[in-house]
Amino acid sequence: MSPDAVRSDLVTEGDGRARCGWVGADPEYIRYHDEEWGRPLHGDRALFEKMSLEGFQAGLSWITILRKRPRFREVFGGFEPDTVAAFGDDDIARLMADAGIVRNRAKIDATISNARLVAQMTDGELDALLWSFAESDDKRPRPRVLADVPATTAASNGLSRELRRRGFRFVGPTTMYALMQSAGMVDDHLDGCWRAS
C-alpha cells in the first residue's frame, strides 16, 4: 500500500466520513484519498507521471512525494515524456541540486530512461499496456481491514516483469501495485470507506 502509516482500519475526521485508516488526519492525505487514490487514471503523460512518482517514493513516505509533487512537475517539464526524454547532463545536475525534489541519482536517471522508452511508444500505448494488467473487481472481495490489502499481486508481478523486459527501471512489483492502487486499476478502499464503490 502506497500510503505509509497504518493506523486504525477506518478513521472518521471532522466531516464525519469514514475513510481508509492510512489517511489519518492529514489534510493532504484526506484530499488525495478522496479525490485521486483509486480513481481511474488514463493518458500516457498522467500515467508516466504516476509511475515516476511511485518510483521516487520507493523507500520513502508517500506524503513526502505528495508534498513535493508540485516541484517535481515543475522541474520535470510536467512529466511530458518527450520533454523528459531530452534531458541531458545539465538537467541531471540541475535536478540533483534541487532540494524541492528527492535528489536520488538512480531515480532521476531511471525517470529519464523511462521517459525515453515512453517517447518511443505510440500514442496511448503506455496507457493500454498498464491497464491491460488491471484486475477485475469481481476477482477478489473488497478488503475489510488494512491487513487484507496486499503489497503485491499476480497482476503487479506480471506488470513489473513486462515493464522490466521492455527496459523500464524502478518498476518493482510493490511499486507497480502502488501505481495500480493510485491509478484505479484496482480498488482497495476498505469496506465501510465512503469512497468504496
Coordinates of N, CA and C in Angstrom, one line a residue:
M1 N 0.9 -1.2 0.0 CA 0.0 0.0 0.0 C 0.9 1.2 0.0
S2 N 0.6 2.1 -0.9 CA 1.5 3.3 -1.1 C 1.5 4.2 0.2
P3 N 0.4 4.6 0.7 CA 0.4 5.4 1.9 C 1.0 4.6 3.1
D4 N 1.8 5.4 3.8 CA 2.8 4.8 4.8 C 2.2 4.3 6.1
A5 N 1.7 5.1 6.9 CA 1.4 4.7 8.3 C 0.1 4.0 8.4
V6 N 0.2 2.8 8.9 CA -1.0 2.0 9.2 C -1.6 2.4 10.5
R7 N -2.7 3.0 10.6 CA -3.4 3.4 11.8 C -4.5 2.4 12.1
S8 N -5.7 2.9 12.4 CA -6.8 2.0 12.6 C -7.3 1.7 11.2
D9 N -8.2 0.8 11.1 CA -8.7 0.4 9.7 C -9.5 1.4 9.0
L10 N -10.4 2.1 9.8 CA -11.1 3.2 9.3 C -11.0 4.4 10.2
V11 N -10.9 5.6 9.7 CA -10.9 6.8 10.5 C -12.0 7.7 10.1
T12 N -12.5 8.5 11.0 CA -13.5 9.5 10.7 C -13.0 10.8 11.2
E13 N -12.9 11.7 10.3 CA -12.4 13.1 10.7 C -13.6 14.0 10.8
G14 N -13.4 15.3 10.8 CA -14.3 16.3 11.1 C -15.6 16.3 10.2
D15 N -15.5 15.8 9.0 CA -16.7 15.8 8.1 C -17.6 14.6 8.4
G16 N -17.2 13.7 9.3 CA -18.0 12.5 9.6 C -17.9 11.4 8.6
R17 N -17.1 11.5 7.6 CA -16.9 10.4 6.6 C -15.9 9.4 7.1
A18 N -16.2 8.2 6.9 CA -15.3 7.1 7.3 C -14.3 6.9 6.1
R19 N -13.0 6.9 6.4 CA -12.0 6.7 5.3 C -11.0 5.6 5.7
C20 N -10.3 5.1 4.7 CA -9.3 4.1 4.9 C -8.3 4.6 6.0
G21 N -7.9 3.8 6.9 CA -7.1 4.2 8.1 C -5.8 4.8 7.8
W22 N -5.2 4.6 6.6 CA -3.9 5.2 6.3 C -4.0 6.7 6.2
V23 N -5.2 7.2 6.0 CA -5.3 8.7 5.8 C -5.0 9.5 7.1
G24 N -5.4 9.0 8.2 CA -5.2 9.7 9.4 C -5.9 11.1 9.4
A25 N -5.3 12.1 9.9 CA -5.9 13.4 10.0 C -5.3 14.4 9.1
D26 N -4.3 14.0 8.3 CA -3.5 14.9 7.4 C -4.4 15.4 6.3
P27 N -4.6 16.7 6.2 CA -5.5 17.3 5.1 C -5.0 16.9 3.7
E28 N -3.7 16.8 3.4 CA -3.3 16.5 2.1 C -3.6 15.0 1.8
Y29 N -3.4 14.1 2.8 CA -3.8 12.7 2.6 C -5.3 12.6 2.4
I30 N -6.1 13.3 3.2 CA -7.5 13.3 3.0 C -7.9 13.7 1.6
R31 N -7.4 14.8 1.1 CA -7.7 15.2 -0.2 C -7.3 14.2 -1.3
Y32 N -6.1 13.7 -1.1 CA -5.6 12.6 -2.0 C -6.5 11.4 -2.0
H33 N -6.8 10.9 -0.9 CA -7.7 9.8 -0.7 C -9.0 10.0 -1.4
D34 N -9.6 11.2 -1.1 CA -11.0 11.5 -1.6 C -11.0 11.8 -3.1
E35 N -10.0 12.4 -3.6 CA -10.1 12.9 -5.0 C -9.3 12.1 -6.0
E36 N -8.2 11.4 -5.5 CA -7.3 10.7 -6.5 C -7.2 9.2 -6.3
W37 N -6.9 8.8 -5.1 CA -6.5 7.4 -4.9 C -7.6 6.5 -5.3
G38 N -7.4 5.5 -6.2 CA -8.4 4.6 -6.6 C -9.3 5.0 -7.7
R39 N -9.1 6.2 -8.2 CA -10.0 6.7 -9.3 C -9.3 6.4 -10.6
P40 N -10.0 5.9 -11.6 CA -9.3 5.5 -12.8 C -8.6 6.7 -13.5
L41 N -7.3 6.5 -13.8 CA -6.5 7.5 -14.4 C -6.0 7.0 -15.7
H42 N -6.2 7.8 -16.8 CA -5.8 7.4 -18.1 C -4.9 8.5 -18.7
G43 N -4.2 8.1 -19.8 CA -3.4 9.0 -20.5 C -1.9 8.7 -20.3
D44 N -1.1 8.7 -21.3 CA 0.3 8.3 -21.2 C 1.0 9.3 -20.3
R45 N 0.8 10.6 -20.4 CA 1.5 11.6 -19.6 C 1.2 11.4 -18.2
A46 N -0.1 11.3 -17.9 CA -0.6 11.2 -16.5 C 0.0 9.9 -15.8
L47 N 0.0 8.8 -16.6 CA 0.4 7.5 -16.1 C 2.0 7.5 -16.0
F48 N 2.6 8.2 -16.9 CA 4.1 8.3 -16.8 C 4.5 9.1 -15.5
E49 N 3.7 10.2 -15.2 CA 4.0 10.9 -14.0 C 3.7 10.0 -12.8
K50 N 2.6 9.3 -12.8 CA 2.3 8.4 -11.6 C 3.4 7.4 -11.4
M51 N 3.8 6.8 -12.5 CA 4.9 5.7 -12.5 C 6.2 6.3 -11.9
S52 N 6.5 7.5 -12.4 CA 7.7 8.2 -12.0 C 7.7 8.5 -10.5
L53 N 6.6 9.1 -10.0 CA 6.5 9.5 -8.6 C 6.5 8.3 -7.7
E54 N 5.8 7.2 -8.1 CA 5.8 5.9 -7.4 C 7.3 5.4 -7.3
G55 N 8.0 5.6 -8.3 CA 9.4 5.2 -8.3 C 10.2 6.0 -7.3
F56 N 10.0 7.3 -7.3 CA 10.7 8.2 -6.4 C 10.3 7.9 -4.9
Q57 N 9.1 7.4 -4.7 CA 8.6 7.1 -3.4 C 9.3 5.9 -2.8
A58 N 9.8 5.0 -3.6 CA 10.4 3.7 -3.1 C 11.4 4.1 -1.9
G59 N 11.1 3.5 -0.7 CA 11.9 3.7 0.5 C 11.6 5.0 1.2
L60 N 10.6 5.7 0.8 CA 10.2 7.0 1.4 C 8.7 6.9 1.8
S61 N 8.3 8.0 2.5 CA 6.8 8.0 2.7 C 6.1 8.7 1.6
W62 N 4.9 8.3 1.3 CA 4.2 8.8 0.2 C 3.8 10.3 0.4
I63 N 3.6 10.7 1.7 CA 3.3 12.1 1.9 C 4.4 13.0 1.5
T64 N 5.7 12.5 1.7 CA 6.8 13.3 1.2 C 6.7 13.6 -0.3
I65 N 6.4 12.6 -1.1 CA 6.3 12.7 -2.5 C 5.1 13.6 -2.8
L66 N 4.0 13.4 -2.2 CA 2.8 14.2 -2.4 C 3.0 15.7 -2.2
R67 N 3.8 16.0 -1.1 CA 4.1 17.4 -0.8 C 5.1 18.0 -1.8
K68 N 5.9 17.2 -2.3 CA 6.9 17.7 -3.3 C 6.4 17.6 -4.8
R69 N 5.3 17.0 -5.0 CA 4.7 16.8 -6.3 C 4.7 18.1 -7.2
P70 N 4.3 19.2 -6.6 CA 4.3 20.4 -7.5 C 5.7 20.8 -8.0
R71 N 6.7 20.6 -7.2 CA 8.0 20.9 -7.6 C 8.5 19.9 -8.6
F72 N 8.2 18.6 -8.4 CA 8.5 17.6 -9.3 C 8.0 17.9 -10.7
R73 N 6.7 18.3 -10.7 CA 6.1 18.6 -12.0 C 6.8 19.8 -12.7
E74 N 7.2 20.8 -11.9 CA 7.8 21.9 -12.5 C 9.2 21.6 -13.1
V75 N 10.0 20.9 -12.3 CA 11.4 20.6 -12.8 C 11.4 19.4 -13.8
F76 N 10.4 18.6 -13.9 CA 10.4 17.5 -14.9 C 9.4 17.9 -16.1
G77 N 9.3 19.2 -16.3 CA 8.5 19.6 -17.5 C 7.1 19.0 -17.6
G78 N 6.4 19.0 -16.4 CA 5.1 18.5 -16.4 C 5.0 17.0 -16.7
F79 N 6.1 16.3 -16.6 CA 6.2 14.9 -16.9 C 5.8 14.6 -18.3
E80 N 6.0 15.5 -19.3 CA 5.8 15.2 -20.7 C 6.9 14.3 -21.1
P81 N 6.6 13.0 -21.5 CA 7.7 12.1 -21.8 C 8.7 12.6 -22.8
D82 N 8.3 13.3 -23.9 CA 9.2 13.8 -24.9 C 10.2 14.9 -24.3
T83 N 9.7 15.7 -23.4 CA 10.5 16.7 -22.7 C 11.5 16.0 -21.8
V84 N 11.1 15.1 -21.0 CA 12.0 14.4 -20.0 C 13.0 13.6 -20.8
A85 N 12.6 13.0 -21.9 CA 13.4 12.1 -22.7 C 14.6 12.9 -23.3
A86 N 14.5 14.2 -23.4 CA 15.5 15.1 -24.0 C 16.5 15.6 -22.9
F87 N 16.2 15.2 -21.6 CA 17.1 15.7 -20.6 C 18.5 15.1 -20.8
G88 N 19.5 16.0 -20.5 CA 20.9 15.6 -20.6 C 21.6 15.8 -19.3
D89 N 23.0 15.9 -19.3 CA 23.8 16.0 -18.1 C 23.5 17.3 -17.4
D90 N 23.3 18.4 -18.1 CA 23.0 19.7 -17.4 C 21.7 19.6 -16.6
D91 N 20.7 18.9 -17.2 CA 19.4 18.7 -16.5 C 19.6 17.8 -15.3
I92 N 20.4 16.8 -15.4 CA 20.6 15.9 -14.2 C 21.3 16.7 -13.1
A93 N 22.3 17.5 -13.5 CA 23.0 18.3 -12.5 C 22.0 19.3 -11.8
R94 N 21.1 19.9 -12.6 CA 20.1 20.8 -12.1 C 19.2 20.1 -11.1
L95 N 18.7 18.9 -11.5 CA 17.8 18.1 -10.6 C 18.5 17.7 -9.3
M96 N 19.8 17.3 -9.4 CA 20.5 16.8 -8.3 C 20.7 18.0 -7.3
A97 N 20.7 19.2 -7.7 CA 20.9 20.4 -6.9 C 19.6 20.9 -6.3
D98 N 18.4 20.4 -6.7 CA 17.1 21.0 -6.4 C 16.6 20.3 -5.1
A99 N 16.6 21.0 -4.0 CA 16.2 20.5 -2.7 C 14.7 20.3 -2.7
G100 N 13.9 20.8 -3.7 CA 12.5 20.7 -3.7 C 12.0 19.3 -4.1
I101 N 12.9 18.4 -4.6 CA 12.6 17.1 -5.0 C 13.4 16.1 -4.3
V102 N 13.2 14.8 -4.6 CA 14.1 13.8 -4.0 C 15.3 13.7 -4.9
R103 N 16.5 14.0 -4.3 CA 17.7 14.0 -5.1 C 18.4 12.7 -5.0
N104 N 17.9 11.8 -5.8 CA 18.5 10.4 -5.8 C 18.8 10.2 -7.3
R105 N 20.1 10.1 -7.5 CA 20.6 10.0 -8.9 C 20.0 8.8 -9.6
A106 N 20.0 7.6 -9.0 CA 19.4 6.4 -9.7 C 18.0 6.6 -10.1
K107 N 17.2 7.3 -9.2 CA 15.8 7.5 -9.5 C 15.6 8.6 -10.6
I108 N 16.5 9.6 -10.6 CA 16.4 10.6 -11.7 C 16.8 10.0 -13.0
D109 N 17.9 9.2 -13.0 CA 18.3 8.5 -14.2 C 17.2 7.6 -14.7
A110 N 16.6 6.9 -13.8 CA 15.5 5.9 -14.2 C 14.4 6.7 -14.9
T111 N 14.0 7.8 -14.3 CA 12.9 8.6 -14.8 C 13.2 9.1 -16.2
I112 N 14.4 9.5 -16.5 CA 14.8 10.0 -17.8 C 14.8 8.8 -18.8
S113 N 15.4 7.7 -18.3 CA 15.5 6.5 -19.2 C 14.0 6.0 -19.5
N114 N 13.2 6.0 -18.5 CA 11.8 5.5 -18.7 C 11.1 6.5 -19.7
A115 N 11.3 7.8 -19.6 CA 10.7 8.7 -20.5 C 11.1 8.4 -21.9
R116 N 12.4 8.1 -22.1 CA 12.8 7.7 -23.5 C 12.1 6.5 -24.0
L117 N 11.8 5.6 -23.2 CA 11.1 4.4 -23.6 C 9.6 4.8 -24.0
V118 N 9.0 5.6 -23.1 CA 7.6 6.0 -23.4 C 7.6 6.9 -24.7
A119 N 8.6 7.7 -24.9 CA 8.6 8.6 -26.1 C 8.7 7.7 -27.3
Q120 N 9.2 6.5 -27.3 CA 9.3 5.7 -28.4 C 8.0 4.9 -28.7
M121 N 7.1 4.9 -27.7 CA 5.8 4.2 -27.9 C 4.8 5.0 -28.7
T122 N 3.8 4.4 -29.3 CA 2.8 5.1 -30.0 C 1.9 5.7 -29.0
D123 N 1.1 6.7 -29.4 CA 0.2 7.4 -28.5 C -0.8 6.4 -27.9
G124 N -0.9 6.4 -26.6 CA -1.9 5.5 -25.9 C -1.3 4.2 -25.6
E125 N -0.1 3.9 -26.0 CA 0.4 2.5 -25.8 C 0.8 2.3 -24.4
L126 N 1.3 3.3 -23.6 CA 1.6 3.1 -22.2 C 0.3 2.9 -21.5
D127 N -0.7 3.7 -21.7 CA -2.0 3.5 -21.1 C -2.5 2.1 -21.3
A128 N -2.5 1.7 -22.5 CA -3.1 0.3 -22.9 C -2.3 -0.8 -22.2
L129 N -1.0 -0.6 -22.2 CA -0.1 -1.6 -21.5 C -0.4 -1.7 -20.0
L130 N -0.4 -0.6 -19.3 CA -0.6 -0.6 -17.9 C -2.0 -1.1 -17.6
W131 N -3.0 -0.7 -18.3 CA -4.4 -1.1 -18.0 C -4.7 -2.5 -18.4
S132 N -3.8 -3.1 -19.2 CA -4.0 -4.5 -19.6 C -3.8 -5.4 -18.4
F133 N -3.2 -4.9 -17.3 CA -2.9 -5.6 -16.1 C -3.9 -5.3 -15.0
A134 N -4.9 -4.4 -15.3 CA -5.9 -4.1 -14.3 C -6.7 -5.3 -13.9
E135 N -7.0 -5.4 -12.6 CA -7.8 -6.5 -12.0 C -9.3 -6.2 -12.1
S136 N -10.0 -7.2 -12.5 CA -11.4 -7.1 -12.5 C -11.9 -7.0 -11.0
D137 N -12.9 -6.2 -10.8 CA -13.5 -6.0 -9.5 C -14.0 -7.3 -8.9
D138 N -14.4 -8.3 -9.7 CA -15.0 -9.5 -9.2 C -14.0 -10.6 -8.9
K139 N -12.7 -10.3 -9.0 CA -11.7 -11.3 -8.8 C -11.4 -11.5 -7.3
R140 N -11.6 -10.5 -6.5 CA -11.4 -10.7 -5.1 C -12.3 -9.7 -4.3
P141 N -12.6 -10.1 -3.1 CA -13.6 -9.3 -2.3 C -12.9 -8.0 -1.9
R142 N -13.8 -7.0 -1.6 CA -13.3 -5.7 -1.1 C -12.6 -6.0 0.3
P143 N -11.4 -5.4 0.5 CA -10.7 -5.5 1.8 C -11.6 -5.0 2.9
R144 N -11.6 -5.7 4.0 CA -12.4 -5.3 5.2 C -11.5 -4.6 6.1
V145 N -10.2 -5.0 6.2 CA -9.3 -4.3 7.1 C -8.0 -4.1 6.4
L146 N -7.1 -3.2 6.9 CA -5.9 -2.9 6.2 C -5.0 -4.1 5.9
A147 N -5.1 -5.1 6.8 CA -4.3 -6.3 6.7 C -4.7 -7.1 5.5
D148 N -5.9 -6.9 5.0 CA -6.4 -7.6 3.8 C -5.8 -7.0 2.5
V149 N -5.2 -5.9 2.6 CA -4.7 -5.2 1.4 C -3.2 -5.8 1.1
P150 N -3.0 -6.4 -0.1 CA -1.7 -7.0 -0.3 C -0.7 -5.9 -0.7
A151 N 0.6 -6.3 -0.6 CA 1.6 -5.4 -1.1 C 1.9 -5.6 -2.6
T152 N 1.7 -6.8 -3.0 CA 1.8 -7.2 -4.4 C 0.7 -8.2 -4.8
T153 N 0.5 -8.4 -6.1 CA -0.5 -9.4 -6.6 C 0.2 -10.0 -7.8
A154 N -0.5 -11.0 -8.3 CA 0.0 -11.7 -9.5 C 0.0 -10.6 -10.7
A155 N -1.0 -9.7 -10.7 CA -1.0 -8.7 -11.7 C 0.1 -7.7 -11.6
S156 N 0.4 -7.3 -10.4 CA 1.5 -6.3 -10.3 C 2.9 -7.0 -10.5
N157 N 3.0 -8.3 -10.2 CA 4.2 -9.0 -10.6 C 4.3 -9.1 -12.1
G158 N 3.2 -9.4 -12.8 CA 3.2 -9.5 -14.2 C 3.6 -8.2 -14.9
L159 N 3.0 -7.1 -14.4 CA 3.2 -5.8 -14.9 C 4.7 -5.4 -14.7
S160 N 5.2 -5.6 -13.5 CA 6.6 -5.3 -13.3 C 7.5 -6.1 -14.2
R161 N 7.2 -7.4 -14.4 CA 8.0 -8.2 -15.2 C 8.0 -7.7 -16.7
E162 N 6.8 -7.3 -17.2 CA 6.7 -6.8 -18.6 C 7.4 -5.5 -18.7
L163 N 7.3 -4.6 -17.8 CA 8.0 -3.3 -17.9 C 9.5 -3.5 -17.8
R164 N 10.0 -4.3 -16.9 CA 11.4 -4.6 -16.9 C 11.9 -5.2 -18.2
R165 N 11.1 -6.1 -18.7 CA 11.5 -6.8 -20.0 C 11.7 -5.7 -21.1
R166 N 10.9 -4.6 -21.0 CA 11.0 -3.5 -22.0 C 12.1 -2.5 -21.7
G167 N 12.7 -2.7 -20.5 CA 13.8 -1.8 -20.1 C 13.5 -0.8 -19.1
F168 N 12.3 -0.7 -18.6 CA 11.9 0.2 -17.5 C 12.6 -0.1 -16.2
R169 N 12.9 1.0 -15.4 CA 13.5 0.8 -14.2 C 12.7 1.4 -13.0
F170 N 13.0 1.0 -11.8 CA 12.2 1.4 -10.6 C 10.7 1.0 -10.8
V171 N 10.5 -0.2 -11.3 CA 9.1 -0.6 -11.5 C 8.9 -2.0 -10.9
G172 N 9.4 -2.2 -9.7 CA 9.2 -3.5 -9.0 C 7.8 -3.8 -8.7
P173 N 7.5 -5.0 -8.3 CA 6.1 -5.4 -8.1 C 5.3 -4.6 -7.0
T174 N 6.0 -4.2 -5.9 CA 5.4 -3.4 -4.9 C 5.1 -2.0 -5.4
T175 N 6.0 -1.4 -6.1 CA 5.9 -0.1 -6.7 C 4.7 -0.1 -7.7
M176 N 4.7 -1.2 -8.5 CA 3.6 -1.3 -9.5 C 2.3 -1.5 -8.9
Y177 N 2.2 -2.2 -7.7 CA 0.9 -2.4 -7.1 C 0.5 -1.0 -6.5
A178 N 1.4 -0.2 -6.0 CA 1.0 1.1 -5.5 C 0.5 1.9 -6.7
L179 N 1.1 1.8 -7.8 CA 0.6 2.5 -9.0 C -0.8 2.0 -9.4
M180 N -1.0 0.7 -9.4 CA -2.3 0.2 -9.7 C -3.4 0.7 -8.7
Q181 N -3.0 0.8 -7.5 CA -4.0 1.3 -6.5 C -4.3 2.8 -6.8
S182 N -3.2 3.6 -6.9 CA -3.4 5.0 -7.0 C -4.1 5.4 -8.3
A183 N -3.9 4.6 -9.4 CA -4.4 4.9 -10.7 C -5.8 4.2 -10.9
G184 N -6.3 3.6 -9.9 CA -7.6 3.0 -10.0 C -7.7 1.7 -10.8
M185 N -6.6 1.1 -11.0 CA -6.6 -0.2 -11.7 C -7.0 -1.3 -10.8
V186 N -7.0 -1.1 -9.5 CA -7.6 -1.9 -8.5 C -8.2 -1.0 -7.5
D187 N -9.3 -1.4 -6.9 CA -10.0 -0.6 -5.8 C -9.7 -1.2 -4.5
D188 N -8.8 -0.6 -3.7 CA -8.5 -1.1 -2.4 C -9.1 -0.3 -1.3
H189 N -10.1 0.6 -1.6 CA -10.8 1.3 -0.5 C -11.5 0.2 0.4
L190 N -11.3 0.4 1.7 CA -11.9 -0.6 2.6 C -13.4 -0.6 2.6
D191 N -13.9 -1.8 2.9 CA -15.4 -1.9 3.2 C -15.7 -0.9 4.3
G192 N -16.7 0.0 4.0 CA -17.1 1.0 5.0 C -16.5 2.3 4.7
C193 N -15.5 2.4 3.9 CA -14.9 3.7 3.5 C -16.0 4.4 2.6
W194 N -16.2 5.7 2.7 CA -17.2 6.4 1.9 C -16.8 6.4 0.4
R195 N -15.6 6.1 0.1 CA -15.2 6.1 -1.3 C -15.3 4.7 -1.9
A196 N -15.6 3.7 -1.1 CA -15.7 2.3 -1.7 C -16.9 2.3 -2.6
S197 N -16.7 1.8 -3.8 CA -17.8 1.8 -4.8 C -18.6 0.5 -4.6

